[in-house]
Every structure is written in C-alpha cells, then in structure tokens.
Amino acid sequence: MKKEKLIEKILELKRKRKAIILAHNYQPPEIQDIADLRGDSLELSLKASKTDTEIIVFCGVIFMAETAKIVSPKKKVLLPVKDVPCEMANMINVEDVLALKAKYPDAPVVTYVNSYAEIKAVSDVCCTSANAVKVAGILPDKKIIMIPDMNLARYTQRFYPEKEIIYFEGFCPFHHLLTPEEVIKAKKKHPNAIFIAHPECRPEVIDLADYVASTSGMLKLAKKLPNKEFIIGTEIGLLYPLSKENPDKKFYHPSPEKMVCSSMKKITLENLFNALENLEFEVTLNEEVIEKAYSAVKKMLEIV
C-alpha cells in the first residue's frame, strides 16, 4: 500500500474506532506527523484521559502505554508493536524496590514514570524528568529513595545537599552513553551553539550543559531562547520536532549514531494501521496494580 493511501486508511480507521493516536517525541517523523498528540509520556497520557475517545493507540514503549491505562482504566489502550521494552525499566523489579524499602523504612520511594506499572504500584509518589527536583524538594523527608534512574537521582541531589538521595543503579543506555568528550567536540565544531542536556545524562555531561531539561523542556527552551544554534543531548528523534517548530534555528547532535532508542523506532505506519484494524496489541493490567500505581501518580499531581 502506498504511503498516502496508508495514511488515509489509518485516519479513516481512527475515526471509525473513536481512537486517539499518541506519539512520543522520539518516534519516527511519519508517526509524529500522523499523531493527534505528540509529547512526553505522562503529558500524553493525561491529555488523552481528558478526551471522549474510546481507544488510545500509544506509539511509544510498554511503560508509556501502561501509564495511559493507569490514568484511563476504562479506555482500551493499544501498542502497535508488542515487543517495545524500555531497557532502563527492565533493570529493576519489585523485589529490588522492596529490598530498598526494607533497608530504608523511613524513606519515601520516588519513582520515575519511566518504569513499569508494578514498580509504580509499590512506590509512594511518581516523578517526571521535568519535575523530579520539585518533587524531591516538596517532600519533607531527609532521606529519599529514587528509582530507577541513578543519573536523574544524582542530578536531583545537586539541589538538596541537606538531603540524602538513595538511588538504584539503573540508567537509560543511550543517555548514559553520551560522553563529555563528544559534547566538547560538538561545542568546538559549533562554538555559537548552547548545549541542552537531558537529566538522564551522566553527571560529567550535565557539568558541561548550559541548560538541563526534559524533552518537553527542550522544546520550550528552543522556542523561548533567542539563540539560533543548539546542541541537543537526548535521543536523536527529538531533533525532528525541534527543527519543525523552529525552522529558523539549527540543531546539532553530539552522538547521532549512539543515542538511538531501538524500541522507539520499531513502530511504522503499517503496524499502526494493523493496530487500528485488528485492535492489537491491547495493554491489560491487574485492577489492584492500576489502583496502587494511580495513587503514586495522583500524589505527584497533587504536590506539584
């Protein structure tokens, strides 16, 4: 089927199914273009929950679709590709969290939304890369357990020397792979560009950043700042919406070959069509898990 015909069929099926298509910022350009909403994972799930659609098709990784199900339990949530894991989310299990809770019984567990539903369900409160610092600051506790991303935890620790942030040694592989040497090389090549790093980057990369921001934060900064050149320290997919929204500005990547999330690139127009036609692959979660995980998400929304 030709691309134009395929797009037409997808839009036709979307209307017929009363569906909404969500695309994360790291998705391929053609998926971002056909989506009704594009953005960060939690932001997308919350926006979709406020629509009267019956089906959510989430073009992202498994934990993102789970989050959509947590905040919209009555809606059918579909993933166009079944096998789209998040490597960082795979690094931690419930037993790991329970062991940390047993070791530090008075410390609340702050869980990054980039985690599976069962992990959120044994947590006290969730956070995003955009609000992790704020969440940690609002909590009165002097000790905080932050999972699963050690780099986000170490970045947050910088703001609160009076607190102890205990972290699990998980990380996002492609953010963790970015080296200071690559950033320095990019800065030398583009001396007029400012460097924006994602908080999932390692500390020595954060040290070189002019700004640290989530993907939605990077999009906002690019629009707001008068600068015309930017080096972007996150997954390569973000350069597409950045360039599209700011045609008068230039965006460079310090490590375009390494900083690619393979799971994010698996979704195509063909399997998006199949998802809508065959209503596959449906995300299902235990009711108790939904309830407990939603409690952690709700607490975050209440305090920030």
PDB file of C-alpha atoms in Angstrom:
ATOM      1  CA  MET A   1       0.000   0.000   0.000  1.00  0.00           C
ATOM      2  CA  LYS A   2       1.336   3.441  -0.934  1.00  0.00           C
ATOM      3  CA  LYS A   3       2.153   5.799   1.934  1.00  0.00           C
ATOM      4  CA  GLU A   4      -0.605   8.310   1.057  1.00  0.00           C
ATOM      5  CA  LYS A   5      -3.233   5.532   0.886  1.00  0.00           C
ATOM      6  CA  LEU A   6      -1.976   4.032   4.148  1.00  0.00           C
ATOM      7  CA  ILE A   7      -2.265   7.383   5.934  1.00  0.00           C
ATOM      8  CA  GLU A   8      -5.784   7.804   4.543  1.00  0.00           C
ATOM      9  CA  LYS A   9      -6.766   4.320   5.818  1.00  0.00           C
ATOM     10  CA  ILE A  10      -5.272   4.998   9.274  1.00  0.00           C
ATOM     11  CA  LEU A  11      -7.228   8.252   9.626  1.00  0.00           C
ATOM     12  CA  GLU A  12     -10.414   6.538   8.419  1.00  0.00           C
ATOM     13  CA  LEU A  13      -9.987   3.690  10.941  1.00  0.00           C
ATOM     14  CA  LYS A  14      -9.156   6.163  13.708  1.00  0.00           C
ATOM     15  CA  ARG A  15     -12.493   7.941  13.174  1.00  0.00           C
ATOM     16  CA  LYS A  16     -14.391   4.653  12.940  1.00  0.00           C
ATOM     17  CA  ARG A  17     -12.837   3.303  16.158  1.00  0.00           C
ATOM     18  CA  LYS A  18     -13.183   6.616  18.062  1.00  0.00           C
ATOM     19  CA  ALA A  19      -9.452   6.405  18.715  1.00  0.00           C
ATOM     20  CA  ILE A  20      -6.700   8.874  19.532  1.00  0.00           C
ATOM     21  CA  ILE A  21      -3.105   8.384  18.354  1.00  0.00           C
ATOM     22  CA  LEU A  22      -0.336   9.433  20.742  1.00  0.00           C
ATOM     23  CA  ALA A  23       3.318   9.682  19.701  1.00  0.00           C
ATOM     24  CA  HIS A  24       6.297  10.171  21.965  1.00  0.00           C
ATOM     25  CA  ASN A  25       8.892  12.776  20.970  1.00  0.00           C
ATOM     26  CA  TYR A  26      11.374  10.014  19.995  1.00  0.00           C
ATOM     27  CA  GLN A  27       9.091   8.359  17.422  1.00  0.00           C
ATOM     28  CA  PRO A  28       9.937   8.338  13.680  1.00  0.00           C
ATOM     29  CA  PRO A  29       8.826  11.503  11.795  1.00  0.00           C
ATOM     30  CA  GLU A  30       5.928   9.847   9.933  1.00  0.00           C
ATOM     31  CA  ILE A  31       4.472   8.629  13.255  1.00  0.00           C
ATOM     32  CA  GLN A  32       4.853  12.042  14.886  1.00  0.00           C
ATOM     33  CA  ASP A  33       3.141  13.630  11.860  1.00  0.00           C
ATOM     34  CA  ILE A  34       0.069  11.375  11.919  1.00  0.00           C
ATOM     35  CA  ALA A  35      -0.423  11.551  15.698  1.00  0.00           C
ATOM     36  CA  ASP A  36      -3.170  13.610  17.312  1.00  0.00           C
ATOM     37  CA  LEU A  37      -0.836  14.440  20.188  1.00  0.00           C
ATOM     38  CA  ARG A  38       2.957  14.378  20.493  1.00  0.00           C
ATOM     39  CA  GLY A  39       4.979  14.904  23.657  1.00  0.00           C
ATOM     40  CA  ASP A  40       6.342  13.351  26.860  1.00  0.00           C
ATOM     41  CA  SER A  41       4.813  10.081  28.040  1.00  0.00           C
ATOM     42  CA  LEU A  42       2.880  11.272  31.115  1.00  0.00           C
ATOM     43  CA  GLU A  43       1.799  14.506  29.436  1.00  0.00           C
ATOM     44  CA  LEU A  44       0.309  12.461  26.566  1.00  0.00           C
ATOM     45  CA  SER A  45      -1.499  10.049  28.891  1.00  0.00           C
ATOM     46  CA  LEU A  46      -3.034  12.861  30.941  1.00  0.00           C
ATOM     47  CA  LYS A  47      -4.219  14.730  27.838  1.00  0.00           C
ATOM     48  CA  ALA A  48      -5.708  11.548  26.323  1.00  0.00           C
ATOM     49  CA  SER A  49      -7.573  10.820  29.577  1.00  0.00           C
ATOM     50  CA  LYS A  50      -9.489  14.090  29.134  1.00  0.00           C
ATOM     51  CA  THR A  51     -10.777  13.199  25.654  1.00  0.00           C
ATOM     52  CA  ASP A  52     -14.009  11.337  24.862  1.00  0.00           C
ATOM     53  CA  THR A  53     -12.183   8.779  22.711  1.00  0.00           C
ATOM     54  CA  GLU A  54     -12.692   5.085  23.431  1.00  0.00           C
ATOM     55  CA  ILE A  55      -9.300   3.809  22.263  1.00  0.00           C
ATOM     56  CA  ILE A  56      -5.776   5.107  22.881  1.00  0.00           C
ATOM     57  CA  VAL A  57      -3.100   3.968  20.422  1.00  0.00           C
ATOM     58  CA  PHE A  58       0.220   4.733  22.086  1.00  0.00           C
ATOM     59  CA  CYS A  59       3.226   4.975  19.784  1.00  0.00           C
ATOM     60  CA  GLY A  60       5.919   4.574  22.403  1.00  0.00           C
ATOM     61  CA  VAL A  61       7.335   1.880  24.682  1.00  0.00           C
ATOM     62  CA  ILE A  62       5.499  -0.504  27.013  1.00  0.00           C
ATOM     63  CA  PHE A  63       5.633   1.539  30.232  1.00  0.00           C
ATOM     64  CA  MET A  64       4.117   4.534  28.398  1.00  0.00           C
ATOM     65  CA  ALA A  65       1.098   2.535  27.257  1.00  0.00           C
ATOM     66  CA  GLU A  66       0.783   1.144  30.795  1.00  0.00           C
ATOM     67  CA  THR A  67       0.715   4.702  32.152  1.00  0.00           C
ATOM     68  CA  ALA A  68      -2.074   5.558  29.702  1.00  0.00           C
ATOM     69  CA  LYS A  69      -4.017   2.554  31.036  1.00  0.00           C
ATOM     70  CA  ILE A  70      -3.370   3.638  34.650  1.00  0.00           C
ATOM     71  CA  VAL A  71      -4.862   7.101  34.084  1.00  0.00           C
ATOM     72  CA  SER A  72      -7.603   5.887  31.678  1.00  0.00           C
ATOM     73  CA  PRO A  73      -8.577   2.439  33.034  1.00  0.00           C
ATOM     74  CA  LYS A  74     -11.906   2.394  31.161  1.00  0.00           C
ATOM     75  CA  LYS A  75     -10.325   3.062  27.766  1.00  0.00           C
ATOM     76  CA  LYS A  76      -8.813   0.372  25.549  1.00  0.00           C
ATOM     77  CA  VAL A  77      -5.063   1.027  25.188  1.00  0.00           C
ATOM     78  CA  LEU A  78      -3.152  -0.404  22.219  1.00  0.00           C
ATOM     79  CA  LEU A  79       0.539  -0.690  21.365  1.00  0.00           C
ATOM     80  CA  PRO A  80       1.156  -1.037  17.599  1.00  0.00           C
ATOM     81  CA  VAL A  81       4.155  -3.293  18.334  1.00  0.00           C
ATOM     82  CA  LYS A  82       4.118  -5.790  21.180  1.00  0.00           C
ATOM     83  CA  ASP A  83       7.860  -6.020  21.828  1.00  0.00           C
ATOM     84  CA  VAL A  84       8.867  -2.438  22.665  1.00  0.00           C
ATOM     85  CA  PRO A  85      10.582  -2.626  26.064  1.00  0.00           C
ATOM     86  CA  CYS A  86      12.434   0.173  27.832  1.00  0.00           C
ATOM     87  CA  GLU A  87      15.901  -1.042  28.792  1.00  0.00           C
ATOM     88  CA  MET A  88      16.017   1.132  31.904  1.00  0.00           C
ATOM     89  CA  ALA A  89      12.582  -0.019  33.074  1.00  0.00           C
ATOM     90  CA  ASN A  90      13.783  -3.615  32.607  1.00  0.00           C
ATOM     91  CA  MET A  91      16.675  -3.050  35.044  1.00  0.00           C
ATOM     92  CA  ILE A  92      14.537  -3.008  38.205  1.00  0.00           C
ATOM     93  CA  ASN A  93      11.950  -5.387  39.635  1.00  0.00           C
ATOM     94  CA  VAL A  94       9.521  -5.329  42.581  1.00  0.00           C
ATOM     95  CA  GLU A  95      11.936  -7.315  44.786  1.00  0.00           C
ATOM     96  CA  ASP A  96      14.605  -4.627  44.271  1.00  0.00           C
ATOM     97  CA  VAL A  97      12.182  -1.934  45.435  1.00  0.00           C
ATOM     98  CA  LEU A  98      11.010  -3.931  48.450  1.00  0.00           C
ATOM     99  CA  ALA A  99      14.646  -4.549  49.457  1.00  0.00           C
ATOM    100  CA  LEU A 100      15.340  -0.786  49.371  1.00  0.00           C
ATOM    101  CA  LYS A 101      12.196  -0.109  51.405  1.00  0.00           C
ATOM    102  CA  ALA A 102      13.255  -2.684  53.994  1.00  0.00           C
ATOM    103  CA  LYS A 103      16.746  -1.164  54.227  1.00  0.00           C
ATOM    104  CA  TYR A 104      15.466   2.434  54.479  1.00  0.00           C
ATOM    105  CA  PRO A 105      11.991   2.094  56.059  1.00  0.00           C
ATOM    106  CA  ASP A 106      11.540   5.813  56.712  1.00  0.00           C
ATOM    107  CA  ALA A 107      12.481   6.949  53.201  1.00  0.00           C
ATOM    108  CA  PRO A 108       9.673   7.506  50.663  1.00  0.00           C
ATOM    109  CA  VAL A 109      10.091   5.839  47.273  1.00  0.00           C
ATOM    110  CA  VAL A 110      10.036   8.358  44.421  1.00  0.00           C
ATOM    111  CA  THR A 111       9.618   6.512  41.137  1.00  0.00           C
ATOM    112  CA  TYR A 112      10.394   7.979  37.747  1.00  0.00           C
ATOM    113  CA  VAL A 113       7.409   7.496  35.424  1.00  0.00           C
ATOM    114  CA  ASN A 114       9.794   5.650  33.079  1.00  0.00           C
ATOM    115  CA  SER A 115       9.033   2.433  34.939  1.00  0.00           C
ATOM    116  CA  TYR A 116       6.535  -0.397  34.718  1.00  0.00           C
ATOM    117  CA  ALA A 117       3.145  -0.315  36.442  1.00  0.00           C
ATOM    118  CA  GLU A 118       4.136  -2.936  39.031  1.00  0.00           C
ATOM    119  CA  ILE A 119       7.031  -0.695  40.147  1.00  0.00           C
ATOM    120  CA  LYS A 120       4.786   2.369  40.408  1.00  0.00           C
ATOM    121  CA  ALA A 121       2.388   0.239  42.474  1.00  0.00           C
ATOM    122  CA  VAL A 122       4.976  -0.265  45.262  1.00  0.00           C
ATOM    123  CA  SER A 123       6.025   3.402  45.256  1.00  0.00           C
ATOM    124  CA  ASP A 124       4.944   6.391  47.327  1.00  0.00           C
ATOM    125  CA  VAL A 125       4.990   9.027  44.615  1.00  0.00           C
ATOM    126  CA  CYS A 126       5.977   9.327  40.958  1.00  0.00           C
ATOM    127  CA  CYS A 127       8.052  11.996  39.244  1.00  0.00           C
ATOM    128  CA  THR A 128       8.946  13.008  35.708  1.00  0.00           C
ATOM    129  CA  SER A 129      12.277  14.239  34.376  1.00  0.00           C
ATOM    130  CA  ALA A 130      10.702  17.716  34.345  1.00  0.00           C
ATOM    131  CA  ASN A 131       9.522  17.721  37.976  1.00  0.00           C
ATOM    132  CA  ALA A 132      11.874  15.335  39.843  1.00  0.00           C
ATOM    133  CA  VAL A 133      13.739  18.221  41.501  1.00  0.00           C
ATOM    134  CA  LYS A 134      10.465  19.833  42.585  1.00  0.00           C
ATOM    135  CA  VAL A 135       9.022  16.570  43.968  1.00  0.00           C
ATOM    136  CA  ALA A 136      12.184  15.875  45.999  1.00  0.00           C
ATOM    137  CA  GLY A 137      12.095  19.422  47.373  1.00  0.00           C
ATOM    138  CA  ILE A 138       8.450  19.285  48.426  1.00  0.00           C
ATOM    139  CA  LEU A 139       8.882  16.022  50.345  1.00  0.00           C
ATOM    140  CA  PRO A 140       9.874  16.850  53.952  1.00  0.00           C
ATOM    141  CA  ASP A 141      11.966  13.697  54.350  1.00  0.00           C
ATOM    142  CA  LYS A 142      15.746  13.925  54.768  1.00  0.00           C
ATOM    143  CA  LYS A 143      16.224  10.551  53.053  1.00  0.00           C
ATOM    144  CA  ILE A 144      14.570   9.760  49.737  1.00  0.00           C
ATOM    145  CA  ILE A 145      14.770   6.610  47.619  1.00  0.00           C
ATOM    146  CA  MET A 146      14.758   7.485  43.912  1.00  0.00           C
ATOM    147  CA  ILE A 147      14.302   4.795  41.270  1.00  0.00           C
ATOM    148  CA  PRO A 148      15.159   3.517  38.705  1.00  0.00           C
ATOM    149  CA  ASP A 149      17.434   6.153  37.095  1.00  0.00           C
ATOM    150  CA  MET A 150      20.636   6.888  39.013  1.00  0.00           C
ATOM    151  CA  ASN A 151      21.515   9.827  36.751  1.00  0.00           C
ATOM    152  CA  LEU A 152      18.208  11.586  37.398  1.00  0.00           C
ATOM    153  CA  ALA A 153      18.709  10.924  41.131  1.00  0.00           C
ATOM    154  CA  ARG A 154      22.252  12.312  41.072  1.00  0.00           C
ATOM    155  CA  TYR A 155      21.079  15.384  39.182  1.00  0.00           C
ATOM    156  CA  THR A 156      18.318  15.937  41.762  1.00  0.00           C
ATOM    157  CA  GLN A 157      20.806  15.500  44.628  1.00  0.00           C
ATOM    158  CA  ARG A 158      22.698  18.613  43.424  1.00  0.00           C
ATOM    159  CA  PHE A 159      19.802  20.811  44.541  1.00  0.00           C
ATOM    160  CA  TYR A 160      19.490  19.357  48.051  1.00  0.00           C
ATOM    161  CA  PRO A 161      22.860  18.888  49.793  1.00  0.00           C
ATOM    162  CA  GLU A 162      20.977  18.633  53.099  1.00  0.00           C
ATOM    163  CA  LYS A 163      19.134  15.519  51.891  1.00  0.00           C
ATOM    164  CA  GLU A 164      20.363  12.027  51.098  1.00  0.00           C
ATOM    165  CA  ILE A 165      19.002  10.651  47.860  1.00  0.00           C
ATOM    166  CA  ILE A 166      19.437   6.894  47.768  1.00  0.00           C
ATOM    167  CA  TYR A 167      19.341   5.583  44.225  1.00  0.00           C
ATOM    168  CA  PHE A 168      19.080   2.312  42.355  1.00  0.00           C
ATOM    169  CA  GLU A 169      21.821   1.836  39.763  1.00  0.00           C
ATOM    170  CA  GLY A 170      19.589   1.869  36.712  1.00  0.00           C
ATOM    171  CA  PHE A 171      20.126   4.091  33.693  1.00  0.00           C
ATOM    172  CA  CYS A 172      18.903   4.861  30.196  1.00  0.00           C
ATOM    173  CA  PRO A 173      21.561   3.246  27.962  1.00  0.00           C
ATOM    174  CA  PHE A 174      21.587   5.831  25.179  1.00  0.00           C
ATOM    175  CA  HIS A 175      21.657   8.832  27.547  1.00  0.00           C
ATOM    176  CA  HIS A 176      24.316   7.137  29.681  1.00  0.00           C
ATOM    177  CA  LEU A 177      26.467   6.509  26.588  1.00  0.00           C
ATOM    178  CA  LEU A 178      26.909  10.201  25.827  1.00  0.00           C
ATOM    179  CA  THR A 179      30.428  11.215  26.871  1.00  0.00           C
ATOM    180  CA  PRO A 180      31.916  14.592  27.860  1.00  0.00           C
ATOM    181  CA  GLU A 181      34.425  14.192  25.001  1.00  0.00           C
ATOM    182  CA  GLU A 182      31.605  14.010  22.441  1.00  0.00           C
ATOM    183  CA  VAL A 183      29.972  17.118  23.892  1.00  0.00           C
ATOM    184  CA  ILE A 184      33.274  19.051  23.915  1.00  0.00           C
ATOM    185  CA  LYS A 185      33.897  18.024  20.294  1.00  0.00           C
ATOM    186  CA  ALA A 186      30.399  19.232  19.297  1.00  0.00           C
ATOM    187  CA  LYS A 187      30.947  22.525  21.143  1.00  0.00           C
ATOM    188  CA  LYS A 188      34.232  23.086  19.289  1.00  0.00           C
ATOM    189  CA  LYS A 189      32.540  22.333  15.972  1.00  0.00           C
ATOM    190  CA  HIS A 190      29.604  24.647  16.775  1.00  0.00           C
ATOM    191  CA  PRO A 191      31.036  27.395  19.033  1.00  0.00           C
ATOM    192  CA  ASN A 192      27.881  29.522  18.878  1.00  0.00           C
ATOM    193  CA  ALA A 193      25.590  26.699  19.978  1.00  0.00           C
ATOM    194  CA  ILE A 194      24.331  26.213  23.516  1.00  0.00           C
ATOM    195  CA  PHE A 195      24.199  22.690  24.932  1.00  0.00           C
ATOM    196  CA  ILE A 196      20.967  21.375  26.477  1.00  0.00           C
ATOM    197  CA  ALA A 197      21.313  18.050  28.310  1.00  0.00           C
ATOM    198  CA  HIS A 198      18.629  15.638  29.467  1.00  0.00           C
ATOM    199  CA  PRO A 199      18.808  14.873  33.228  1.00  0.00           C
ATOM    200  CA  GLU A 200      19.232  11.174  32.342  1.00  0.00           C
ATOM    201  CA  CYS A 201      22.754  12.008  31.125  1.00  0.00           C
ATOM    202  CA  ARG A 202      25.725  11.157  33.346  1.00  0.00           C
ATOM    203  CA  PRO A 203      26.964  13.843  35.817  1.00  0.00           C
ATOM    204  CA  GLU A 204      30.107  14.753  33.862  1.00  0.00           C
ATOM    205  CA  VAL A 205      27.915  15.539  30.827  1.00  0.00           C
ATOM    206  CA  ILE A 206      25.488  17.570  32.965  1.00  0.00           C
ATOM    207  CA  ASP A 207      28.503  19.629  34.114  1.00  0.00           C
ATOM    208  CA  LEU A 208      29.004  20.817  30.520  1.00  0.00           C
ATOM    209  CA  ALA A 209      25.370  21.817  29.954  1.00  0.00           C
ATOM    210  CA  ASP A 210      24.105  25.365  29.580  1.00  0.00           C
ATOM    211  CA  TYR A 211      20.632  24.064  30.415  1.00  0.00           C
ATOM    212  CA  VAL A 212      19.241  20.754  31.693  1.00  0.00           C
ATOM    213  CA  ALA A 213      15.717  19.876  30.567  1.00  0.00           C
ATOM    214  CA  SER A 214      13.244  17.112  29.771  1.00  0.00           C
ATOM    215  CA  THR A 215      12.208  16.657  26.127  1.00  0.00           C
ATOM    216  CA  SER A 216       9.204  18.967  26.566  1.00  0.00           C
ATOM    217  CA  GLY A 217      11.502  21.411  28.373  1.00  0.00           C
ATOM    218  CA  MET A 218      13.938  21.337  25.441  1.00  0.00           C
ATOM    219  CA  LEU A 219      11.128  22.156  23.017  1.00  0.00           C
ATOM    220  CA  LYS A 220      10.061  25.093  25.192  1.00  0.00           C
ATOM    221  CA  LEU A 221      13.633  26.384  25.584  1.00  0.00           C
ATOM    222  CA  ALA A 222      14.304  26.234  21.848  1.00  0.00           C
ATOM    223  CA  LYS A 223      11.274  28.441  21.216  1.00  0.00           C
ATOM    224  CA  LYS A 224      11.888  30.810  24.109  1.00  0.00           C
ATOM    225  CA  LEU A 225      15.639  31.442  23.864  1.00  0.00           C
ATOM    226  CA  PRO A 226      16.981  33.970  21.345  1.00  0.00           C
ATOM    227  CA  ASN A 227      19.882  31.632  20.465  1.00  0.00           C
ATOM    228  CA  LYS A 228      19.938  30.298  16.910  1.00  0.00           C
ATOM    229  CA  GLU A 229      22.075  27.168  17.428  1.00  0.00           C
ATOM    230  CA  PHE A 230      21.623  24.283  19.862  1.00  0.00           C
ATOM    231  CA  ILE A 231      23.417  21.029  20.690  1.00  0.00           C
ATOM    232  CA  ILE A 232      20.817  18.560  21.941  1.00  0.00           C
ATOM    233  CA  GLY A 233      21.753  15.883  24.483  1.00  0.00           C
ATOM    234  CA  THR A 234      18.908  13.419  24.166  1.00  0.00           C
ATOM    235  CA  GLU A 235      17.582  10.761  21.767  1.00  0.00           C
ATOM    236  CA  ILE A 236      18.027  11.677  18.092  1.00  0.00           C
ATOM    237  CA  GLY A 237      14.258  11.657  17.439  1.00  0.00           C
ATOM    238  CA  LEU A 238      13.754  14.971  19.241  1.00  0.00           C
ATOM    239  CA  LEU A 239      15.631  16.837  16.506  1.00  0.00           C
ATOM    240  CA  TYR A 240      12.647  16.342  14.188  1.00  0.00           C
ATOM    241  CA  PRO A 241      10.054  18.324  16.211  1.00  0.00           C
ATOM    242  CA  LEU A 242      12.715  20.839  17.258  1.00  0.00           C
ATOM    243  CA  SER A 243      13.568  21.610  13.620  1.00  0.00           C
ATOM    244  CA  LYS A 244       9.928  21.524  12.540  1.00  0.00           C
ATOM    245  CA  GLU A 245       8.834  24.001  15.227  1.00  0.00           C
ATOM    246  CA  ASN A 246      11.878  26.267  14.809  1.00  0.00           C
ATOM    247  CA  PRO A 247      12.728  26.431  11.079  1.00  0.00           C
ATOM    248  CA  ASP A 248      14.941  29.480  11.611  1.00  0.00           C
ATOM    249  CA  LYS A 249      17.186  27.677  14.126  1.00  0.00           C
ATOM    250  CA  LYS A 250      19.833  24.948  13.830  1.00  0.00           C
ATOM    251  CA  PHE A 251      20.003  21.816  15.975  1.00  0.00           C
ATOM    252  CA  TYR A 252      23.044  19.562  16.261  1.00  0.00           C
ATOM    253  CA  HIS A 253      23.541  16.186  17.894  1.00  0.00           C
ATOM    254  CA  PRO A 254      26.762  15.221  19.717  1.00  0.00           C
ATOM    255  CA  SER A 255      26.327  11.465  19.167  1.00  0.00           C
ATOM    256  CA  PRO A 256      23.707  10.669  16.483  1.00  0.00           C
ATOM    257  CA  GLU A 257      24.775   7.044  15.952  1.00  0.00           C
ATOM    258  CA  LYS A 258      24.734   6.048  19.643  1.00  0.00           C
ATOM    259  CA  MET A 259      21.781   7.984  21.009  1.00  0.00           C
ATOM    260  CA  VAL A 260      19.043   5.969  19.327  1.00  0.00           C
ATOM    261  CA  CYS A 261      16.289   4.101  21.176  1.00  0.00           C
ATOM    262  CA  SER A 262      15.712   1.000  19.036  1.00  0.00           C
ATOM    263  CA  SER A 263      12.328   0.261  20.654  1.00  0.00           C
ATOM    264  CA  MET A 264      11.068   3.726  19.718  1.00  0.00           C
ATOM    265  CA  LYS A 265      11.982   3.149  16.073  1.00  0.00           C
ATOM    266  CA  LYS A 266      10.055  -0.141  15.712  1.00  0.00           C
ATOM    267  CA  ILE A 267       6.676   1.483  15.135  1.00  0.00           C
ATOM    268  CA  THR A 268       5.730   2.046  11.484  1.00  0.00           C
ATOM    269  CA  LEU A 269       2.647   3.268   9.626  1.00  0.00           C
ATOM    270  CA  GLU A 270       1.963  -0.365   8.669  1.00  0.00           C
ATOM    271  CA  ASN A 271       1.767  -1.645  12.226  1.00  0.00           C
ATOM    272  CA  LEU A 272      -0.161   1.458  13.314  1.00  0.00           C
ATOM    273  CA  PHE A 273      -2.727   0.529  10.642  1.00  0.00           C
ATOM    274  CA  ASN A 274      -2.768  -3.089  11.876  1.00  0.00           C
ATOM    275  CA  ALA A 275      -3.277  -1.919  15.466  1.00  0.00           C
ATOM    276  CA  LEU A 276      -6.391   0.037  14.499  1.00  0.00           C
ATOM    277  CA  GLU A 277      -7.734  -2.609  12.133  1.00  0.00           C
ATOM    278  CA  ASN A 278      -7.211  -5.615  14.434  1.00  0.00           C
ATOM    279  CA  LEU A 279      -7.333  -3.780  17.800  1.00  0.00           C
ATOM    280  CA  GLU A 280      -3.888  -5.068  18.737  1.00  0.00           C
ATOM    281  CA  PHE A 281      -1.872  -5.197  20.942  1.00  0.00           C
ATOM    282  CA  GLU A 282      -4.038  -4.428  23.958  1.00  0.00           C
ATOM    283  CA  VAL A 283      -2.403  -3.415  27.239  1.00  0.00           C
ATOM    284  CA  THR A 284      -4.033  -5.103  30.224  1.00  0.00           C
ATOM    285  CA  LEU A 285      -3.239  -4.538  33.890  1.00  0.00           C
ATOM    286  CA  ASN A 286      -4.462  -6.043  37.133  1.00  0.00           C
ATOM    287  CA  GLU A 287      -7.051  -3.762  38.826  1.00  0.00           C
ATOM    288  CA  GLU A 288      -5.095  -3.672  42.075  1.00  0.00           C
ATOM    289  CA  VAL A 289      -1.915  -2.660  40.225  1.00  0.00           C
ATOM    290  CA  ILE A 290      -3.819   0.112  38.414  1.00  0.00           C
ATOM    291  CA  GLU A 291      -5.241   1.413  41.696  1.00  0.00           C
ATOM    292  CA  LYS A 292      -1.906   1.408  43.553  1.00  0.00           C
ATOM    293  CA  ALA A 293       0.080   2.818  40.624  1.00  0.00           C
ATOM    294  CA  TYR A 294      -2.505   5.556  40.093  1.00  0.00           C
ATOM    295  CA  SER A 295      -2.171   6.511  43.761  1.00  0.00           C
ATOM    296  CA  ALA A 296       1.559   7.277  43.212  1.00  0.00           C
ATOM    297  CA  VAL A 297       0.833   9.257  40.031  1.00  0.00           C
ATOM    298  CA  LYS A 298      -2.038  11.134  41.730  1.00  0.00           C
ATOM    299  CA  LYS A 299       0.154  12.110  44.672  1.00  0.00           C
ATOM    300  CA  MET A 300       2.685  13.623  42.275  1.00  0.00           C
ATOM    301  CA  LEU A 301      -0.042  15.609  40.503  1.00  0.00           C
ATOM    302  CA  GLU A 302      -1.339  16.863  43.867  1.00  0.00           C
ATOM    303  CA  ILE A 303       2.006  18.082  45.194  1.00  0.00           C
ATOM    304  CA  VAL A 304       3.378  19.715  42.046  1.00  0.00           C
TER     305      VAL A 304
END
